Short mmCIF file of N, CA, C and O in Angstrom, two decimals:
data_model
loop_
_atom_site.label_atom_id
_atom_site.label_comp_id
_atom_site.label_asym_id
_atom_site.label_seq_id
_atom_site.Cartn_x
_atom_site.Cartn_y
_atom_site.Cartn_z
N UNK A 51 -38.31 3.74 28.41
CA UNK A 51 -36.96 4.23 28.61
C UNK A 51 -36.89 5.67 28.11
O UNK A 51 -37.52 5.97 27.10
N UNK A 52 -36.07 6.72 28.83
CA UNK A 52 -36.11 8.08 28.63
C UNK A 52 -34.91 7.95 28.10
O UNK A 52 -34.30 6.89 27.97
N UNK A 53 -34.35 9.55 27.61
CA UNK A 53 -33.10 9.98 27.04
C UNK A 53 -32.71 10.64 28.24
O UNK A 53 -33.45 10.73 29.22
N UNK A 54 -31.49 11.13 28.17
CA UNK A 54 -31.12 11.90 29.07
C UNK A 54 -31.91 13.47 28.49
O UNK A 54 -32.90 13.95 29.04
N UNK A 55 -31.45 13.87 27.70
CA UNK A 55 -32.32 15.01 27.33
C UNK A 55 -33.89 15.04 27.43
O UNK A 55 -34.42 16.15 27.40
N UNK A 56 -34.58 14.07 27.53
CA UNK A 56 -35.97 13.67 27.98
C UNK A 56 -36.38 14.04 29.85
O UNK A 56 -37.32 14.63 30.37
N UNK A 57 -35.07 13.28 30.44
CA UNK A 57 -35.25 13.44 31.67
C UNK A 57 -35.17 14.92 32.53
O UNK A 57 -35.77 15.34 33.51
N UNK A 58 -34.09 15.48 31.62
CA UNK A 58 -33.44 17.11 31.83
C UNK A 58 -34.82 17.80 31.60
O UNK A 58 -35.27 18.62 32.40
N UNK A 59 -35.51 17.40 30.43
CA UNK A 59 -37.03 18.26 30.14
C UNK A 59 -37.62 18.40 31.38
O UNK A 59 -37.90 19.48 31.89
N UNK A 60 -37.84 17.14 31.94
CA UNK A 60 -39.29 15.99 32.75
C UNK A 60 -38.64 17.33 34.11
O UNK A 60 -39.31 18.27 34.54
N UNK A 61 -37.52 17.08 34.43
CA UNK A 61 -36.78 17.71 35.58
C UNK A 61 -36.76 19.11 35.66
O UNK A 61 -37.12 19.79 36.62
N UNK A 62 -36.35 19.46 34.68
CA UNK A 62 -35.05 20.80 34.85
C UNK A 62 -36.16 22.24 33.96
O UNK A 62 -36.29 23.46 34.10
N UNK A 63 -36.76 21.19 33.06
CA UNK A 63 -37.79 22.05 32.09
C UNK A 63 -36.66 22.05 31.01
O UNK A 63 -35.52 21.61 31.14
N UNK A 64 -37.22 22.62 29.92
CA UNK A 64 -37.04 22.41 28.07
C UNK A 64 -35.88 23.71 28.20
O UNK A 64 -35.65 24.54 29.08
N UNK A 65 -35.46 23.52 27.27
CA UNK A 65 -34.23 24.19 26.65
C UNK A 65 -34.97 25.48 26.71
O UNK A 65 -36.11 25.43 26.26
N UNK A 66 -34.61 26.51 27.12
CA UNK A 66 -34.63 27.62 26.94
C UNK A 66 -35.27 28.66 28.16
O UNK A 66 -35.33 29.89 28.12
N UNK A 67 -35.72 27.72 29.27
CA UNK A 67 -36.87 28.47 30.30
C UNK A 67 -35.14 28.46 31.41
O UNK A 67 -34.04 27.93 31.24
N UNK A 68 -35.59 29.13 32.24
CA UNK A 68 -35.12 29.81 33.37
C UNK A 68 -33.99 28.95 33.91
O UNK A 68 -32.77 29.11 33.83
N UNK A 69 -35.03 27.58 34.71
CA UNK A 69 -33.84 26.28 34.97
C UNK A 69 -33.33 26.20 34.31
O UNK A 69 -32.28 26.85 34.32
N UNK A 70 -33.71 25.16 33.00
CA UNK A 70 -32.58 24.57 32.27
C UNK A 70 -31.40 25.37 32.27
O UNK A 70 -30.28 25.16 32.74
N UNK A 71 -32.04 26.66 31.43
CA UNK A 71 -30.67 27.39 32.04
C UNK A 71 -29.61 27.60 32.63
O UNK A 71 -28.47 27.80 32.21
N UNK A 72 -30.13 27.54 33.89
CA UNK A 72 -28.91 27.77 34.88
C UNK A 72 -28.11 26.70 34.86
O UNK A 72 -26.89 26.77 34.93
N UNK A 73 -28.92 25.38 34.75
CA UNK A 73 -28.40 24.00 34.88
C UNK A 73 -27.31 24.19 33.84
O UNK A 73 -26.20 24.15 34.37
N UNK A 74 -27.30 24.34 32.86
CA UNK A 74 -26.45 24.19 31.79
C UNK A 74 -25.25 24.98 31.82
O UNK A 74 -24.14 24.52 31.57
N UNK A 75 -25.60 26.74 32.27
CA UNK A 75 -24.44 27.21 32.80
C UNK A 75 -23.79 26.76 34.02
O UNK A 75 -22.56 26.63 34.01
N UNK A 76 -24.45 26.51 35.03
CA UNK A 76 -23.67 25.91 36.07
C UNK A 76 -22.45 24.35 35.63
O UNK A 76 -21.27 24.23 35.94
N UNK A 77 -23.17 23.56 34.99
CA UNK A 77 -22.90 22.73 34.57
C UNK A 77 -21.25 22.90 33.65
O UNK A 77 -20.16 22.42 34.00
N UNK A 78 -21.45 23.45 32.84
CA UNK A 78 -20.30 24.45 32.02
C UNK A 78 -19.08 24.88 32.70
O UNK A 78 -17.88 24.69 32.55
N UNK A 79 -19.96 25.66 33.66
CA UNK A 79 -18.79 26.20 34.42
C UNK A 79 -18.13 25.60 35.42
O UNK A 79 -17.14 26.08 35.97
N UNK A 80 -18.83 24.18 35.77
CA UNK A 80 -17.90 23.24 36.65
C UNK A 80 -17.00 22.65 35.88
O UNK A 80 -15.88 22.41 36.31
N UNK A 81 -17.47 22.30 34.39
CA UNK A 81 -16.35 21.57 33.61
C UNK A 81 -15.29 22.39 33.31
O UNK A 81 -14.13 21.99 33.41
N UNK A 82 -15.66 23.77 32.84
CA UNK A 82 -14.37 24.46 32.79
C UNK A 82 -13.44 24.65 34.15
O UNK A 82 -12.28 24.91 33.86
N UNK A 83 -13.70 24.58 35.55
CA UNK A 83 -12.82 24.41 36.82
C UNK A 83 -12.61 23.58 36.54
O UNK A 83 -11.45 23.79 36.19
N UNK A 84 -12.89 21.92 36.22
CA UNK A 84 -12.27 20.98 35.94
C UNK A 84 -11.40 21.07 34.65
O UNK A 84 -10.53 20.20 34.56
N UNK A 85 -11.44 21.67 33.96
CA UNK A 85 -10.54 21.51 33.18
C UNK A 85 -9.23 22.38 33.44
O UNK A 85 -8.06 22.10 33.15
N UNK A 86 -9.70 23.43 34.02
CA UNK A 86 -8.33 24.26 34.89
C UNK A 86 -7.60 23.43 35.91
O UNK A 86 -6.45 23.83 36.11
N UNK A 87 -7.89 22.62 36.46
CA UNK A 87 -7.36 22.20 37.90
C UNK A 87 -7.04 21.12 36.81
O UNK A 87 -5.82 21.12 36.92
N UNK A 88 -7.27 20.35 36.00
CA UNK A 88 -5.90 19.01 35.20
C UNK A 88 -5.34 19.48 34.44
O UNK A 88 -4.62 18.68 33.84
N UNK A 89 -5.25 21.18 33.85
CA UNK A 89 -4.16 21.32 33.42
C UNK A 89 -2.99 21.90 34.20
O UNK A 89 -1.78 21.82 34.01
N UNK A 90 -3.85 22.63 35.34
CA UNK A 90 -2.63 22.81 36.39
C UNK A 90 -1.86 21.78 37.03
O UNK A 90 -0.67 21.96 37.29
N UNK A 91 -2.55 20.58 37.32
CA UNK A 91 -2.03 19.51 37.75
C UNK A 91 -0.31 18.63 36.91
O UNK A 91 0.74 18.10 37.28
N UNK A 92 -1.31 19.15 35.14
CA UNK A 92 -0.48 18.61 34.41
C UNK A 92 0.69 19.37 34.00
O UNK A 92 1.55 18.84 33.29
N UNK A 93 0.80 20.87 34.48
CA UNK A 93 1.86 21.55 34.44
C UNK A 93 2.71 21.80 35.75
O UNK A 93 3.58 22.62 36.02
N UNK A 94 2.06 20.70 36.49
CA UNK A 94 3.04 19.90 37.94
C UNK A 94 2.87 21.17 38.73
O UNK A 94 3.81 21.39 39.49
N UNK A 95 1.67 22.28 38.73
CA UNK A 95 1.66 23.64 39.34
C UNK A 95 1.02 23.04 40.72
O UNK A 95 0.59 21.89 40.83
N UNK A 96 1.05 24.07 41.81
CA UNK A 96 0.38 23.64 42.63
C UNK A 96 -1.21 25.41 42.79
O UNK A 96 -1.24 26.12 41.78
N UNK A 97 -1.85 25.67 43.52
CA UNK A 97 -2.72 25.95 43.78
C UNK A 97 -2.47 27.79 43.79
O UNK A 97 -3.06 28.71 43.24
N UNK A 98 -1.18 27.69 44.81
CA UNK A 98 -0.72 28.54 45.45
C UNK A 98 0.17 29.39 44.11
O UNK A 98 0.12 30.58 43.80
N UNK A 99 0.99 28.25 43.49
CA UNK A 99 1.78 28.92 42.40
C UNK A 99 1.12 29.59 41.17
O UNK A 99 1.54 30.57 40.56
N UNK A 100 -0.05 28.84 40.94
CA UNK A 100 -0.50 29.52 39.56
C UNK A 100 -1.18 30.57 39.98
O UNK A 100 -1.49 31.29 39.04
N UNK A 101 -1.65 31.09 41.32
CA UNK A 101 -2.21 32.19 41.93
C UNK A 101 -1.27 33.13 41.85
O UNK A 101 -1.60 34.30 41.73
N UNK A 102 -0.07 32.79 41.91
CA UNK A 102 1.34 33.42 42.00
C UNK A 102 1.50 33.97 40.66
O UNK A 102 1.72 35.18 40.63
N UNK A 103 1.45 33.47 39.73
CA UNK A 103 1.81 33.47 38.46
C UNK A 103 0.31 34.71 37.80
O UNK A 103 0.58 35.55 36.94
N UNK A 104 -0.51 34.64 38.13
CA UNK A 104 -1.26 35.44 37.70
C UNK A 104 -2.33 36.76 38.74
O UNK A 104 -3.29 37.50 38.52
N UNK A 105 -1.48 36.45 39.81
CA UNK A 105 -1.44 37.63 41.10
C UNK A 105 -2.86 37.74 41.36
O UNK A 105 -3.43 38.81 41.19
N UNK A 106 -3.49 36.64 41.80
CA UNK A 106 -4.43 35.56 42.98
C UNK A 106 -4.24 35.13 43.77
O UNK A 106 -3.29 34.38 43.59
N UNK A 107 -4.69 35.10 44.99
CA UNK A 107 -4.59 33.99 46.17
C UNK A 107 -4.91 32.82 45.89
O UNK A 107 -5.68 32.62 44.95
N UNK A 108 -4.38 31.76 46.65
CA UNK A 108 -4.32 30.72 46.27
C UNK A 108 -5.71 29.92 46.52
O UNK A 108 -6.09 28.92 45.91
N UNK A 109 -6.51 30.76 47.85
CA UNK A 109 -8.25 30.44 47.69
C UNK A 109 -9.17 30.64 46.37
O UNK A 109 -10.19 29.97 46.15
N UNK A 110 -8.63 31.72 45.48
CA UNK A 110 -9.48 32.10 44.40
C UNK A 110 -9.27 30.90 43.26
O UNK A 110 -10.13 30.51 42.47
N UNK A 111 -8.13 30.49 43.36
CA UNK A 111 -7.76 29.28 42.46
C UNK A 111 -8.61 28.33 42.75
O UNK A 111 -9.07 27.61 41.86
N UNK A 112 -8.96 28.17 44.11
CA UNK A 112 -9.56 26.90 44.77
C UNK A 112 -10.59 26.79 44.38
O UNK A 112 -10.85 25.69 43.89
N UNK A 113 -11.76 27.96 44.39
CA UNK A 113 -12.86 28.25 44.32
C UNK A 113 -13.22 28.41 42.46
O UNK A 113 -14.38 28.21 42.10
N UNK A 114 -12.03 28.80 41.27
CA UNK A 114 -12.01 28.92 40.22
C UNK A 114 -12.53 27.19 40.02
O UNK A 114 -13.49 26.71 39.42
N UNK A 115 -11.41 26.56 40.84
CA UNK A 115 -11.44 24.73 40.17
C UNK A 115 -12.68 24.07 40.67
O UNK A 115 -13.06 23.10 40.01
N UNK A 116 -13.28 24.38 41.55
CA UNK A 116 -14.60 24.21 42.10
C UNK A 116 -15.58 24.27 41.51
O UNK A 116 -16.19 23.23 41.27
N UNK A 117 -16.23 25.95 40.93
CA UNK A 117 -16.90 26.16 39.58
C UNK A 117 -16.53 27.70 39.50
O UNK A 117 -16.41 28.46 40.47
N UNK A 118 -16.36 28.04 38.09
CA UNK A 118 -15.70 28.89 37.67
C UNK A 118 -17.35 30.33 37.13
O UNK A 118 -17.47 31.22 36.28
N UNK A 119 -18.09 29.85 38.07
CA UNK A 119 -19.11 30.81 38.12
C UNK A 119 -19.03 32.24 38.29
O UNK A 119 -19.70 32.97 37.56
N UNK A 120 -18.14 32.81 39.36
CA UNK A 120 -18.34 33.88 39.74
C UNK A 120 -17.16 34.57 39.61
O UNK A 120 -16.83 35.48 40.36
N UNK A 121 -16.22 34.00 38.29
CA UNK A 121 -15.25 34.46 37.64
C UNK A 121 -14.70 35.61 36.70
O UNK A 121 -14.93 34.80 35.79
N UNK A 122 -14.26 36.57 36.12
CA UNK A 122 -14.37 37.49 34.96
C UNK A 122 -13.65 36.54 34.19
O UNK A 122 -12.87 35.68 34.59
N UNK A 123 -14.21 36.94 32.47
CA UNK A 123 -13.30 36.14 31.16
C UNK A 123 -11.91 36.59 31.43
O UNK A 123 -11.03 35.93 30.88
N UNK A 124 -11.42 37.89 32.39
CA UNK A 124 -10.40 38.36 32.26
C UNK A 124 -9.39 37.28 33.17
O UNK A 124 -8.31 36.90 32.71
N UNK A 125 -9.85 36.88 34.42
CA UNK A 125 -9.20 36.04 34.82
C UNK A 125 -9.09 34.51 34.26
O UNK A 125 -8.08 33.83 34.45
N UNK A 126 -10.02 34.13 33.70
CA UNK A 126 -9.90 32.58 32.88
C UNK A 126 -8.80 32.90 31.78
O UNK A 126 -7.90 32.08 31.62
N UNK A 127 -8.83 34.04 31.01
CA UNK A 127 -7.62 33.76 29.81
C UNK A 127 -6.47 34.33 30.80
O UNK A 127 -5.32 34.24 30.37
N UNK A 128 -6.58 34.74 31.69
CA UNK A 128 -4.82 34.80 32.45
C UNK A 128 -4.48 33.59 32.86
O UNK A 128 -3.42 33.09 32.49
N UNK A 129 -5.25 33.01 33.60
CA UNK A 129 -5.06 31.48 34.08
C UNK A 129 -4.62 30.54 32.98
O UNK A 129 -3.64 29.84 33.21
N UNK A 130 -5.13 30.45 31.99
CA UNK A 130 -5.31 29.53 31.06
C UNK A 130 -3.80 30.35 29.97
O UNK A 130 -3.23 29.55 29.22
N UNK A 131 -3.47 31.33 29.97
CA UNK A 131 -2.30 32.05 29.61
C UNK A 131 -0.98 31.65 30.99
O UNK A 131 0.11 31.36 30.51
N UNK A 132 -1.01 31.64 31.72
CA UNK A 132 -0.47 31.12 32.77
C UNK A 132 -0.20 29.31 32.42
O UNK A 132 0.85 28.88 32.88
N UNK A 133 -0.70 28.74 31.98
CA UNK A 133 -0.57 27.48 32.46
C UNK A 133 -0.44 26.98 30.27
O UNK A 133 -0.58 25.93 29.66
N UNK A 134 -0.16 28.24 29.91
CA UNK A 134 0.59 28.14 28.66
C UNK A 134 -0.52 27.29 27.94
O UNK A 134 0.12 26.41 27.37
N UNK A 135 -1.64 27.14 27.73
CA UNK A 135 -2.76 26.48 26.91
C UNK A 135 -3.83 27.51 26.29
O UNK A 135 -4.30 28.61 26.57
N UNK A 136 -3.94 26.73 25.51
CA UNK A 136 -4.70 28.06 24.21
C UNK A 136 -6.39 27.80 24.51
O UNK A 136 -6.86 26.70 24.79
N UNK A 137 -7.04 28.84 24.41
CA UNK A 137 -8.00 28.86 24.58
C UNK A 137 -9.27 28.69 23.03
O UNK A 137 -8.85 29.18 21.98
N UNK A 138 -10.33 28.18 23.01
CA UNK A 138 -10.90 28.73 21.68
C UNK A 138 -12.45 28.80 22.66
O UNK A 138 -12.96 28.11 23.54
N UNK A 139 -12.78 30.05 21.89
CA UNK A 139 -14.04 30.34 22.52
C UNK A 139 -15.49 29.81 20.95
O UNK A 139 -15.01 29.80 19.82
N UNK A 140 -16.30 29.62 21.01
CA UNK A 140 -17.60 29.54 20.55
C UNK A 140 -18.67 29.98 20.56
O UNK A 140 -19.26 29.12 21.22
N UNK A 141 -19.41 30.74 20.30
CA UNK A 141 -20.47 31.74 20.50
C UNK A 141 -21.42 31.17 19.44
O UNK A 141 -21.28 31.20 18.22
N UNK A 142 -22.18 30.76 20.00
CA UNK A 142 -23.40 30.24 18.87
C UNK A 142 -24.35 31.21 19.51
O UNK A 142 -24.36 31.53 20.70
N UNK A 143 -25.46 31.80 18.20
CA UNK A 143 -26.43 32.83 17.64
C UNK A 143 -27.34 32.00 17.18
O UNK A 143 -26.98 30.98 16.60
N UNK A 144 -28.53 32.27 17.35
CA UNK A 144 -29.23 31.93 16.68
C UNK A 144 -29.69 31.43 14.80
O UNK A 144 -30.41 30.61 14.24
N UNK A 145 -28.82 32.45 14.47
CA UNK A 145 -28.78 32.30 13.23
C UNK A 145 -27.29 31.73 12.67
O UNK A 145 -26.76 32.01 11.60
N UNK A 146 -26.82 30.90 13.66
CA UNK A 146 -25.34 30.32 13.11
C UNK A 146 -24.17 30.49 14.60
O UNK A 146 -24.47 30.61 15.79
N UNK A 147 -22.90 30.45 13.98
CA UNK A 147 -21.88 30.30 14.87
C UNK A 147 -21.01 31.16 14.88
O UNK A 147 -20.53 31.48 13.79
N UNK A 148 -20.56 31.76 15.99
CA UNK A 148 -19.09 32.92 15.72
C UNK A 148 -18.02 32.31 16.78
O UNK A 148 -18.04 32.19 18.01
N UNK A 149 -17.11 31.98 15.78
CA UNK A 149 -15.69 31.65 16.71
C UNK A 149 -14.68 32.31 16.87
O UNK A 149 -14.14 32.92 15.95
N UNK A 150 -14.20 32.30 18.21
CA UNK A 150 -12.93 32.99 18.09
C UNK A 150 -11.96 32.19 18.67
O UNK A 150 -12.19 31.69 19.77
N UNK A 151 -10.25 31.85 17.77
CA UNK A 151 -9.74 31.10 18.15
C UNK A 151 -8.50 31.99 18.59
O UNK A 151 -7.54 31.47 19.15
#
């Protein structure tokens, strides 16, 4: 029996080479579109409006909730300022952690 982190190795290659990589950012950045699109949901917004609210088309929203890959930080804290929810970012270093809340 493998781990999941065993299988990600066997697959994707070890923490730190090229794949894994991407896997992990890609990965990231789908959860953060998912997490944009249920809080828009949960602020009863629709697609079109929160595009409205932070002067986007309502495709860029689409494509944000999809995966939020090819995004600037500048538009995620408007969105996420838009839909009135606080953000905390995490930056881990090698030698420890820097947060900004």
């Amino acid at each position: 029996m493998m781990t999941l982190d065993q299988m990600k190795d066997q697959d994707l290659g070890e923490k730190g080479t090229k794949n894994r990589d991407k896997y992990e950012f890609d990965l990231k950045m789908e959860v953060l579109g998912e997490m944009i699109k249920s809080v828009r949901k949960e602020r009863k917004l629709t697609q079109e409006q929160l595009g409205e609210l932070i002067g986007v088309q309502k495709s860029q929203i689409s494509k944000l909730e999809s995966s939020a890959n090819n995004v600037t930080i500048e538009t995620i804290l408007k969105v996420f300022n838009a839909l009135k929810a606080n953000v905390k970012f995490s930056v881990q270093m090698d030698k420890g952690e820097f947060n900004l809340a």
